[in-house]
């Protein structure tokens, strides 16, 4: 019910946009966001947006480079990633939280998870 797309191989300094489609009318009231997991590391929070699309929340490591936006008509969120570096290499997971609050992504306890999409940043 939550499906990511848009991953791939990019070079350092490049930009990439990931998308997450949440199927089902109930997701119009869910907060949506992203986590990532690099090889041999724990999953970490990246960015989230509330159900109205009016409030966002970012990890300090991506502030100013990543932008999350929501297309409410389609229950889709997009993560625009700029100036990617090799440390951005990870599997990126979309998640949904029934609270509808972006700040809920301080916790990795989520109602739904996608399967993940691989992003590799390498020259």
mmCIF file of N, CA and C in Angstrom:
data_model
loop_
_atom_site.group_PDB
_atom_site.id
_atom_site.type_symbol
_atom_site.label_atom_id
_atom_site.label_comp_id
_atom_site.label_asym_id
_atom_site.label_seq_id
_atom_site.Cartn_x
_atom_site.Cartn_y
_atom_site.Cartn_z
ATOM 1 N N UNK A 1 0.811 -1.207 0.000
ATOM 2 C CA UNK A 1 0.000 0.000 0.000
ATOM 3 C C UNK A 1 0.848 1.262 0.000
ATOM 4 N N UNK A 2 2.129 1.100 0.299
ATOM 5 C CA UNK A 2 3.073 2.214 0.221
ATOM 6 C C UNK A 2 4.208 1.759 -0.685
ATOM 7 N N UNK A 3 4.423 2.469 -1.775
ATOM 8 C CA UNK A 3 5.360 2.021 -2.795
ATOM 9 C C UNK A 3 6.294 3.147 -3.211
ATOM 10 N N UNK A 4 7.602 2.858 -3.126
ATOM 11 C CA UNK A 4 8.614 3.828 -3.526
ATOM 12 C C UNK A 4 9.002 3.643 -4.987
ATOM 13 N N UNK A 5 9.528 4.711 -5.559
ATOM 14 C CA UNK A 5 10.099 4.653 -6.902
ATOM 15 C C UNK A 5 11.122 5.763 -7.040
ATOM 16 N N UNK A 6 11.985 5.620 -8.048
ATOM 17 C CA UNK A 6 12.911 6.695 -8.381
ATOM 18 C C UNK A 6 14.351 6.489 -7.981
ATOM 19 N N UNK A 7 14.667 5.387 -7.337
ATOM 20 C CA UNK A 7 16.051 5.155 -6.964
ATOM 21 C C UNK A 7 16.930 4.895 -8.164
ATOM 22 N N UNK A 8 18.239 4.878 -7.923
ATOM 23 C CA UNK A 8 19.166 4.596 -9.016
ATOM 24 C C UNK A 8 20.581 4.948 -8.646
ATOM 25 N N UNK A 9 21.426 4.945 -9.663
ATOM 26 C CA UNK A 9 22.843 5.262 -9.508
ATOM 27 C C UNK A 9 23.097 6.683 -9.999
ATOM 28 N N UNK A 10 23.682 7.496 -9.151
ATOM 29 C CA UNK A 10 24.021 8.862 -9.525
ATOM 30 C C UNK A 10 25.452 9.147 -9.112
ATOM 31 N N UNK A 11 25.995 10.224 -9.664
ATOM 32 C CA UNK A 11 27.353 10.632 -9.325
ATOM 33 C C UNK A 11 27.318 11.655 -8.186
ATOM 34 N N UNK A 12 28.412 11.767 -7.455
ATOM 35 C CA UNK A 12 28.463 12.781 -6.394
ATOM 36 C C UNK A 12 28.157 14.170 -6.945
ATOM 37 N N UNK A 13 27.328 14.897 -6.212
ATOM 38 C CA UNK A 13 26.910 16.226 -6.637
ATOM 39 C C UNK A 13 25.622 16.251 -7.426
ATOM 40 N N UNK A 14 25.169 15.099 -7.862
ATOM 41 C CA UNK A 14 23.936 15.016 -8.643
ATOM 42 C C UNK A 14 22.705 15.145 -7.746
ATOM 43 N N UNK A 15 21.571 15.322 -8.423
ATOM 44 C CA UNK A 15 20.268 15.360 -7.754
ATOM 45 C C UNK A 15 19.445 14.153 -8.162
ATOM 46 N N UNK A 16 18.514 13.811 -7.302
ATOM 47 C CA UNK A 16 17.630 12.675 -7.579
ATOM 48 C C UNK A 16 16.333 12.906 -6.814
ATOM 49 N N UNK A 17 15.230 12.512 -7.435
ATOM 50 C CA UNK A 17 13.932 12.632 -6.761
ATOM 51 C C UNK A 17 13.319 11.252 -6.560
ATOM 52 N N UNK A 18 12.968 10.962 -5.327
ATOM 53 C CA UNK A 18 12.249 9.737 -4.997
ATOM 54 C C UNK A 18 10.768 10.056 -4.830
ATOM 55 N N UNK A 19 9.942 9.089 -5.174
ATOM 56 C CA UNK A 19 8.505 9.254 -4.993
ATOM 57 C C UNK A 19 7.947 8.103 -4.171
ATOM 58 N N UNK A 20 6.874 8.403 -3.457
ATOM 59 C CA UNK A 20 6.201 7.389 -2.653
ATOM 60 C C UNK A 20 4.704 7.536 -2.871
ATOM 61 N N UNK A 21 4.093 6.484 -3.355
ATOM 62 C CA UNK A 21 2.650 6.489 -3.600
ATOM 63 C C UNK A 21 1.958 5.637 -2.542
ATOM 64 N N UNK A 22 0.994 6.230 -1.856
ATOM 65 C CA UNK A 22 0.223 5.515 -0.839
ATOM 66 C C UNK A 22 -1.169 5.267 -1.385
ATOM 67 N N UNK A 23 -1.470 4.014 -1.614
ATOM 68 C CA UNK A 23 -2.765 3.688 -2.218
ATOM 69 C C UNK A 23 -3.815 3.455 -1.139
ATOM 70 N N UNK A 24 -4.967 4.096 -1.316
ATOM 71 C CA UNK A 24 -6.029 3.981 -0.323
ATOM 72 C C UNK A 24 -6.390 5.343 0.241
ATOM 73 N N UNK A 25 -7.681 5.616 0.355
ATOM 74 C CA UNK A 25 -8.138 6.943 0.770
ATOM 75 C C UNK A 25 -7.712 7.294 2.182
ATOM 76 N N UNK A 26 -7.494 6.299 3.035
ATOM 77 C CA UNK A 26 -7.144 6.581 4.426
ATOM 78 C C UNK A 26 -5.814 7.324 4.538
ATOM 79 N N UNK A 27 -4.944 7.150 3.543
ATOM 80 C CA UNK A 27 -3.626 7.772 3.614
ATOM 81 C C UNK A 27 -3.672 9.281 3.453
ATOM 82 N N UNK A 28 -4.814 9.813 3.042
ATOM 83 C CA UNK A 28 -4.932 11.261 2.966
ATOM 84 C C UNK A 28 -4.813 11.897 4.345
ATOM 85 N N UNK A 29 -4.980 11.112 5.414
ATOM 86 C CA UNK A 29 -4.871 11.619 6.791
ATOM 87 C C UNK A 29 -3.584 11.165 7.484
ATOM 88 N N UNK A 30 -2.735 10.499 6.762
ATOM 89 C CA UNK A 30 -1.486 9.986 7.325
ATOM 90 C C UNK A 30 -0.336 10.942 7.031
ATOM 91 N N UNK A 31 0.582 11.044 7.980
ATOM 92 C CA UNK A 31 1.870 11.659 7.678
ATOM 93 C C UNK A 31 2.684 10.657 6.863
ATOM 94 N N UNK A 32 3.458 11.164 5.929
ATOM 95 C CA UNK A 32 4.318 10.322 5.094
ATOM 96 C C UNK A 32 5.747 10.821 5.193
ATOM 97 N N UNK A 33 6.676 9.898 5.106
ATOM 98 C CA UNK A 33 8.062 10.315 5.214
ATOM 99 C C UNK A 33 9.024 9.240 4.784
ATOM 100 N N UNK A 34 10.309 9.532 5.001
ATOM 101 C CA UNK A 34 11.378 8.676 4.515
ATOM 102 C C UNK A 34 12.385 8.363 5.616
ATOM 103 N N UNK A 35 12.835 7.128 5.582
ATOM 104 C CA UNK A 35 13.988 6.674 6.345
ATOM 105 C C UNK A 35 14.982 6.102 5.336
ATOM 106 N N UNK A 36 16.205 5.905 5.768
ATOM 107 C CA UNK A 36 17.187 5.244 4.923
ATOM 108 C C UNK A 36 18.078 4.349 5.767
ATOM 109 N N UNK A 37 18.621 3.345 5.103
ATOM 110 C CA UNK A 37 19.521 2.422 5.785
ATOM 111 C C UNK A 37 20.710 2.139 4.890
ATOM 112 N N UNK A 38 21.862 2.578 5.338
ATOM 113 C CA UNK A 38 23.107 2.320 4.618
ATOM 114 C C UNK A 38 23.638 0.949 5.026
ATOM 115 N N UNK A 39 24.512 0.374 4.206
ATOM 116 C CA UNK A 39 25.074 -0.938 4.536
ATOM 117 C C UNK A 39 25.721 -0.952 5.907
ATOM 118 N N UNK A 40 25.359 -1.933 6.685
ATOM 119 C CA UNK A 40 25.919 -2.159 8.024
ATOM 120 C C UNK A 40 25.627 -1.023 8.994
ATOM 121 N N UNK A 41 24.598 -0.252 8.711
ATOM 122 C CA UNK A 41 24.200 0.815 9.629
ATOM 123 C C UNK A 41 22.723 0.672 9.977
ATOM 124 N N UNK A 42 22.325 1.343 11.037
ATOM 125 C CA UNK A 42 20.938 1.306 11.447
ATOM 126 C C UNK A 42 20.096 2.224 10.561
ATOM 127 N N UNK A 43 18.811 1.908 10.497
ATOM 128 C CA UNK A 43 17.904 2.757 9.747
ATOM 129 C C UNK A 43 17.808 4.124 10.420
ATOM 130 N N UNK A 44 17.816 5.184 9.623
ATOM 131 C CA UNK A 44 17.753 6.526 10.177
ATOM 132 C C UNK A 44 16.689 7.359 9.463
ATOM 133 N N UNK A 45 16.151 8.301 10.197
ATOM 134 C CA UNK A 45 15.142 9.196 9.671
ATOM 135 C C UNK A 45 15.762 10.179 8.683
ATOM 136 N N UNK A 46 14.980 10.544 7.632
ATOM 137 C CA UNK A 46 15.445 11.502 6.632
ATOM 138 C C UNK A 46 14.535 12.744 6.601
ATOM 139 N N UNK A 47 13.246 12.538 6.287
ATOM 140 C CA UNK A 47 12.330 13.675 6.139
ATOM 141 C C UNK A 47 10.903 13.182 6.245
ATOM 142 N N UNK A 48 9.996 14.092 6.650
ATOM 143 C CA UNK A 48 8.591 13.740 6.775
ATOM 144 C C UNK A 48 7.727 14.966 6.521
ATOM 145 N N UNK A 49 6.462 14.715 6.212
ATOM 146 C CA UNK A 49 5.508 15.787 5.955
ATOM 147 C C UNK A 49 4.158 15.397 6.545
ATOM 148 N N UNK A 50 3.437 16.390 7.071
ATOM 149 C CA UNK A 50 2.165 16.074 7.721
ATOM 150 C C UNK A 50 1.070 15.803 6.695
ATOM 151 N N UNK A 51 -0.108 15.410 7.186
ATOM 152 C CA UNK A 51 -1.146 14.981 6.267
ATOM 153 C C UNK A 51 -1.673 16.117 5.405
ATOM 154 N N UNK A 52 -1.614 17.351 5.956
ATOM 155 C CA UNK A 52 -2.097 18.474 5.152
ATOM 156 C C UNK A 52 -1.076 18.936 4.112
ATOM 157 N N UNK A 53 0.176 18.504 4.279
ATOM 158 C CA UNK A 53 1.230 18.978 3.390
ATOM 159 C C UNK A 53 1.750 20.344 3.770
ATOM 160 N N UNK A 54 1.479 20.775 5.004
ATOM 161 C CA UNK A 54 1.838 22.127 5.428
ATOM 162 C C UNK A 54 3.007 22.198 6.402
ATOM 163 N N UNK A 55 3.425 21.074 6.929
ATOM 164 C CA UNK A 55 4.505 21.046 7.904
ATOM 165 C C UNK A 55 5.484 19.949 7.553
ATOM 166 N N UNK A 56 6.763 20.288 7.557
ATOM 167 C CA UNK A 56 7.813 19.323 7.228
ATOM 168 C C UNK A 56 8.802 19.194 8.379
ATOM 169 N N UNK A 57 9.539 18.114 8.332
ATOM 170 C CA UNK A 57 10.511 17.802 9.392
ATOM 171 C C UNK A 57 11.664 17.078 8.734
ATOM 172 N N UNK A 58 12.896 17.539 9.020
ATOM 173 C CA UNK A 58 14.080 16.986 8.361
ATOM 174 C C UNK A 58 15.133 16.575 9.383
ATOM 175 N N UNK A 59 15.896 15.572 9.001
ATOM 176 C CA UNK A 59 17.097 15.255 9.764
ATOM 177 C C UNK A 59 18.119 16.364 9.537
ATOM 178 N N UNK A 60 18.904 16.653 10.543
ATOM 179 C CA UNK A 60 19.911 17.717 10.425
ATOM 180 C C UNK A 60 20.869 17.459 9.259
ATOM 181 N N UNK A 61 21.152 16.210 8.992
ATOM 182 C CA UNK A 61 22.137 15.856 7.966
ATOM 183 C C UNK A 61 21.670 16.183 6.551
ATOM 184 N N UNK A 62 20.377 16.401 6.359
ATOM 185 C CA UNK A 62 19.873 16.657 5.003
ATOM 186 C C UNK A 62 19.238 18.033 4.859
ATOM 187 N N UNK A 63 19.124 18.789 5.954
ATOM 188 C CA UNK A 63 18.505 20.116 5.886
ATOM 189 C C UNK A 63 19.224 20.990 4.871
ATOM 190 N N UNK A 64 18.442 21.666 4.045
ATOM 191 C CA UNK A 64 19.010 22.546 3.037
ATOM 192 C C UNK A 64 19.341 21.847 1.734
ATOM 193 N N UNK A 65 19.402 20.515 1.740
ATOM 194 C CA UNK A 65 19.710 19.783 0.506
ATOM 195 C C UNK A 65 18.537 18.934 0.033
ATOM 196 N N UNK A 66 17.741 18.441 0.967
ATOM 197 C CA UNK A 66 16.594 17.604 0.620
ATOM 198 C C UNK A 66 15.306 18.394 0.847
ATOM 199 N N UNK A 67 14.335 18.159 -0.020
ATOM 200 C CA UNK A 67 13.036 18.797 0.113
ATOM 201 C C UNK A 67 11.946 17.747 -0.049
ATOM 202 N N UNK A 68 11.011 17.733 0.881
ATOM 203 C CA UNK A 68 9.882 16.814 0.784
ATOM 204 C C UNK A 68 8.634 17.625 0.460
ATOM 205 N N UNK A 69 7.817 17.093 -0.431
ATOM 206 C CA UNK A 69 6.586 17.773 -0.826
ATOM 207 C C UNK A 69 5.501 16.728 -1.034
ATOM 208 N N UNK A 70 4.271 17.181 -0.886
ATOM 209 C CA UNK A 70 3.142 16.238 -0.951
ATOM 210 C C UNK A 70 2.141 16.660 -2.020
ATOM 211 N N UNK A 71 1.744 15.698 -2.822
ATOM 212 C CA UNK A 71 0.674 15.883 -3.782
ATOM 213 C C UNK A 71 -0.570 15.258 -3.170
ATOM 214 N N UNK A 72 -1.387 16.066 -2.557
ATOM 215 C CA UNK A 72 -2.509 15.525 -1.784
ATOM 216 C C UNK A 72 -3.527 14.807 -2.653
ATOM 217 N N UNK A 73 -3.724 15.307 -3.862
ATOM 218 C CA UNK A 73 -4.717 14.678 -4.729
ATOM 219 C C UNK A 73 -4.351 13.237 -5.047
ATOM 220 N N UNK A 74 -3.049 12.952 -5.022
ATOM 221 C CA UNK A 74 -2.604 11.619 -5.403
ATOM 222 C C UNK A 74 -2.035 10.834 -4.229
ATOM 223 N N UNK A 75 -2.071 11.401 -3.012
ATOM 224 C CA UNK A 75 -1.458 10.731 -1.856
ATOM 225 C C UNK A 75 -0.034 10.296 -2.168
ATOM 226 N N UNK A 76 0.688 11.194 -2.753
ATOM 227 C CA UNK A 76 2.060 10.917 -3.146
ATOM 228 C C UNK A 76 2.985 11.948 -2.524
ATOM 229 N N UNK A 77 4.140 11.510 -2.080
ATOM 230 C CA UNK A 77 5.163 12.430 -1.623
ATOM 231 C C UNK A 77 6.408 12.264 -2.479
ATOM 232 N N UNK A 78 7.113 13.361 -2.618
ATOM 233 C CA UNK A 78 8.343 13.376 -3.404
ATOM 234 C C UNK A 78 9.464 13.883 -2.520
ATOM 235 N N UNK A 79 10.595 13.230 -2.627
ATOM 236 C CA UNK A 79 11.781 13.657 -1.893
ATOM 237 C C UNK A 79 12.818 14.091 -2.908
ATOM 238 N N UNK A 80 13.046 15.393 -2.961
ATOM 239 C CA UNK A 80 14.039 15.937 -3.881
ATOM 240 C C UNK A 80 15.369 16.012 -3.143
ATOM 241 N N UNK A 81 16.349 15.301 -3.658
ATOM 242 C CA UNK A 81 17.659 15.232 -3.010
ATOM 243 C C UNK A 81 18.689 15.914 -3.899
ATOM 244 N N UNK A 82 19.336 16.929 -3.369
ATOM 245 C CA UNK A 82 20.355 17.664 -4.118
ATOM 246 C C UNK A 82 21.731 17.437 -3.504
ATOM 247 N N UNK A 83 22.741 17.670 -4.317
ATOM 248 C CA UNK A 83 24.133 17.559 -3.857
ATOM 249 C C UNK A 83 24.383 16.242 -3.132
ATOM 250 N N UNK A 84 23.964 15.173 -3.749
ATOM 251 C CA UNK A 84 24.168 13.865 -3.125
ATOM 252 C C UNK A 84 25.651 13.515 -3.056
ATOM 253 N N UNK A 85 26.017 12.890 -1.958
ATOM 254 C CA UNK A 85 27.385 12.437 -1.743
ATOM 255 C C UNK A 85 27.374 10.939 -1.469
ATOM 256 N N UNK A 86 28.525 10.293 -1.510
ATOM 257 C CA UNK A 86 28.573 8.842 -1.286
ATOM 258 C C UNK A 86 27.911 8.393 0.012
ATOM 259 N N UNK A 87 27.905 9.263 1.026
ATOM 260 C CA UNK A 87 27.250 8.855 2.275
ATOM 261 C C UNK A 87 25.727 8.827 2.156
ATOM 262 N N UNK A 88 25.224 9.252 1.016
ATOM 263 C CA UNK A 88 23.796 9.143 0.752
ATOM 264 C C UNK A 88 23.404 7.794 0.190
ATOM 265 N N UNK A 89 24.383 6.945 -0.057
ATOM 266 C CA UNK A 89 24.111 5.601 -0.543
ATOM 267 C C UNK A 89 23.380 4.794 0.529
ATOM 268 N N UNK A 90 22.204 4.321 0.168
ATOM 269 C CA UNK A 90 21.375 3.602 1.139
ATOM 270 C C UNK A 90 20.134 3.076 0.443
ATOM 271 N N UNK A 91 19.428 2.229 1.133
ATOM 272 C CA UNK A 91 18.069 1.881 0.714
ATOM 273 C C UNK A 91 17.148 2.888 1.397
ATOM 274 N N UNK A 92 16.323 3.540 0.601
ATOM 275 C CA UNK A 92 15.410 4.553 1.110
ATOM 276 C C UNK A 92 14.015 3.947 1.227
ATOM 277 N N UNK A 93 13.439 4.100 2.411
ATOM 278 C CA UNK A 93 12.130 3.514 2.709
ATOM 279 C C UNK A 93 11.106 4.616 2.950
ATOM 280 N N UNK A 94 9.956 4.462 2.353
ATOM 281 C CA UNK A 94 8.828 5.338 2.637
ATOM 282 C C UNK A 94 8.000 4.712 3.753
ATOM 283 N N UNK A 95 7.451 5.561 4.614
ATOM 284 C CA UNK A 95 6.637 5.075 5.719
ATOM 285 C C UNK A 95 5.440 5.991 5.933
ATOM 286 N N UNK A 96 4.415 5.446 6.565
ATOM 287 C CA UNK A 96 3.194 6.196 6.826
ATOM 288 C C UNK A 96 2.822 6.099 8.295
ATOM 289 N N UNK A 97 2.372 7.229 8.861
ATOM 290 C CA UNK A 97 2.009 7.276 10.275
ATOM 291 C C UNK A 97 0.598 7.841 10.426
ATOM 292 N N UNK A 98 -0.250 7.093 11.117
ATOM 293 C CA UNK A 98 -1.658 7.466 11.234
ATOM 294 C C UNK A 98 -1.893 8.715 12.084
ATOM 295 N N UNK A 99 -0.874 9.177 12.821
ATOM 296 C CA UNK A 99 -1.058 10.398 13.611
ATOM 297 C C UNK A 99 -1.252 11.612 12.715
ATOM 298 N N UNK A 100 -0.711 11.528 11.495
ATOM 299 C CA UNK A 100 -0.803 12.663 10.585
ATOM 300 C C UNK A 100 0.216 13.751 10.858
ATOM 301 N N UNK A 101 1.071 13.557 11.857
ATOM 302 C CA UNK A 101 2.001 14.596 12.300
ATOM 303 C C UNK A 101 3.407 14.281 11.815
ATOM 304 N N UNK A 102 4.059 15.261 11.220
ATOM 305 C CA UNK A 102 5.404 15.040 10.699
ATOM 306 C C UNK A 102 6.383 14.678 11.815
ATOM 307 N N UNK A 103 6.233 15.303 12.974
ATOM 308 C CA UNK A 103 7.137 15.032 14.091
ATOM 309 C C UNK A 103 7.069 13.616 14.617
ATOM 310 N N UNK A 104 6.033 12.902 14.242
ATOM 311 C CA UNK A 104 5.923 11.510 14.673
ATOM 312 C C UNK A 104 7.055 10.666 14.124
ATOM 313 N N UNK A 105 7.737 11.184 13.102
ATOM 314 C CA UNK A 105 8.828 10.437 12.505
ATOM 315 C C UNK A 105 10.096 10.481 13.352
ATOM 316 N N UNK A 106 10.041 11.101 14.533
ATOM 317 C CA UNK A 106 11.142 10.932 15.495
ATOM 318 C C UNK A 106 11.235 9.470 15.903
ATOM 319 N N UNK A 107 10.129 8.774 15.785
ATOM 320 C CA UNK A 107 10.089 7.354 16.086
ATOM 321 C C UNK A 107 9.983 6.551 14.793
ATOM 322 N N UNK A 108 10.638 5.402 14.786
ATOM 323 C CA UNK A 108 10.562 4.513 13.629
ATOM 324 C C UNK A 108 9.384 3.547 13.727
ATOM 325 N N UNK A 109 8.558 3.721 14.732
ATOM 326 C CA UNK A 109 7.364 2.892 14.851
ATOM 327 C C UNK A 109 6.302 3.468 13.928
ATOM 328 N N UNK A 110 6.119 2.823 12.789
ATOM 329 C CA UNK A 110 5.226 3.320 11.761
ATOM 330 C C UNK A 110 4.167 2.284 11.414
ATOM 331 N N UNK A 111 3.072 2.780 10.851
ATOM 332 C CA UNK A 111 1.959 1.893 10.531
ATOM 333 C C UNK A 111 2.194 1.106 9.243
ATOM 334 N N UNK A 112 2.851 1.721 8.293
ATOM 335 C CA UNK A 112 3.113 1.073 7.023
ATOM 336 C C UNK A 112 4.518 1.424 6.547
ATOM 337 N N UNK A 113 5.111 0.446 5.872
ATOM 338 C CA UNK A 113 6.429 0.620 5.270
ATOM 339 C C UNK A 113 6.385 0.145 3.822
ATOM 340 N N UNK A 114 7.173 0.828 2.996
ATOM 341 C CA UNK A 114 7.372 0.339 1.649
ATOM 342 C C UNK A 114 8.503 -0.669 1.621
ATOM 343 N N UNK A 115 8.757 -1.208 0.436
ATOM 344 C CA UNK A 115 9.803 -2.218 0.271
ATOM 345 C C UNK A 115 11.193 -1.616 0.164
ATOM 346 N N UNK A 116 11.256 -0.328 -0.130
ATOM 347 C CA UNK A 116 12.542 0.332 -0.236
ATOM 348 C C UNK A 116 13.013 0.472 -1.676
ATOM 349 N N UNK A 117 13.808 1.513 -1.911
ATOM 350 C CA UNK A 117 14.412 1.738 -3.220
ATOM 351 C C UNK A 117 15.877 2.104 -3.012
ATOM 352 N N UNK A 118 16.742 1.509 -3.820
ATOM 353 C CA UNK A 118 18.178 1.685 -3.653
ATOM 354 C C UNK A 118 18.643 2.980 -4.307
ATOM 355 N N UNK A 119 19.420 3.749 -3.562
ATOM 356 C CA UNK A 119 20.103 4.923 -4.096
ATOM 357 C C UNK A 119 21.597 4.697 -3.905
ATOM 358 N N UNK A 120 22.338 4.774 -4.978
ATOM 359 C CA UNK A 120 23.781 4.603 -4.929
ATOM 360 C C UNK A 120 24.439 5.851 -5.494
ATOM 361 N N UNK A 121 25.319 6.428 -4.694
ATOM 362 C CA UNK A 121 26.044 7.629 -5.112
ATOM 363 C C UNK A 121 27.509 7.254 -5.265
ATOM 364 N N UNK A 122 27.954 7.230 -6.506
ATOM 365 C CA UNK A 122 29.310 6.767 -6.767
ATOM 366 C C UNK A 122 29.811 7.330 -8.084
ATOM 367 N N UNK A 123 31.116 7.607 -8.137
ATOM 368 C CA UNK A 123 31.717 8.064 -9.377
ATOM 369 C C UNK A 123 32.243 6.884 -10.179
#
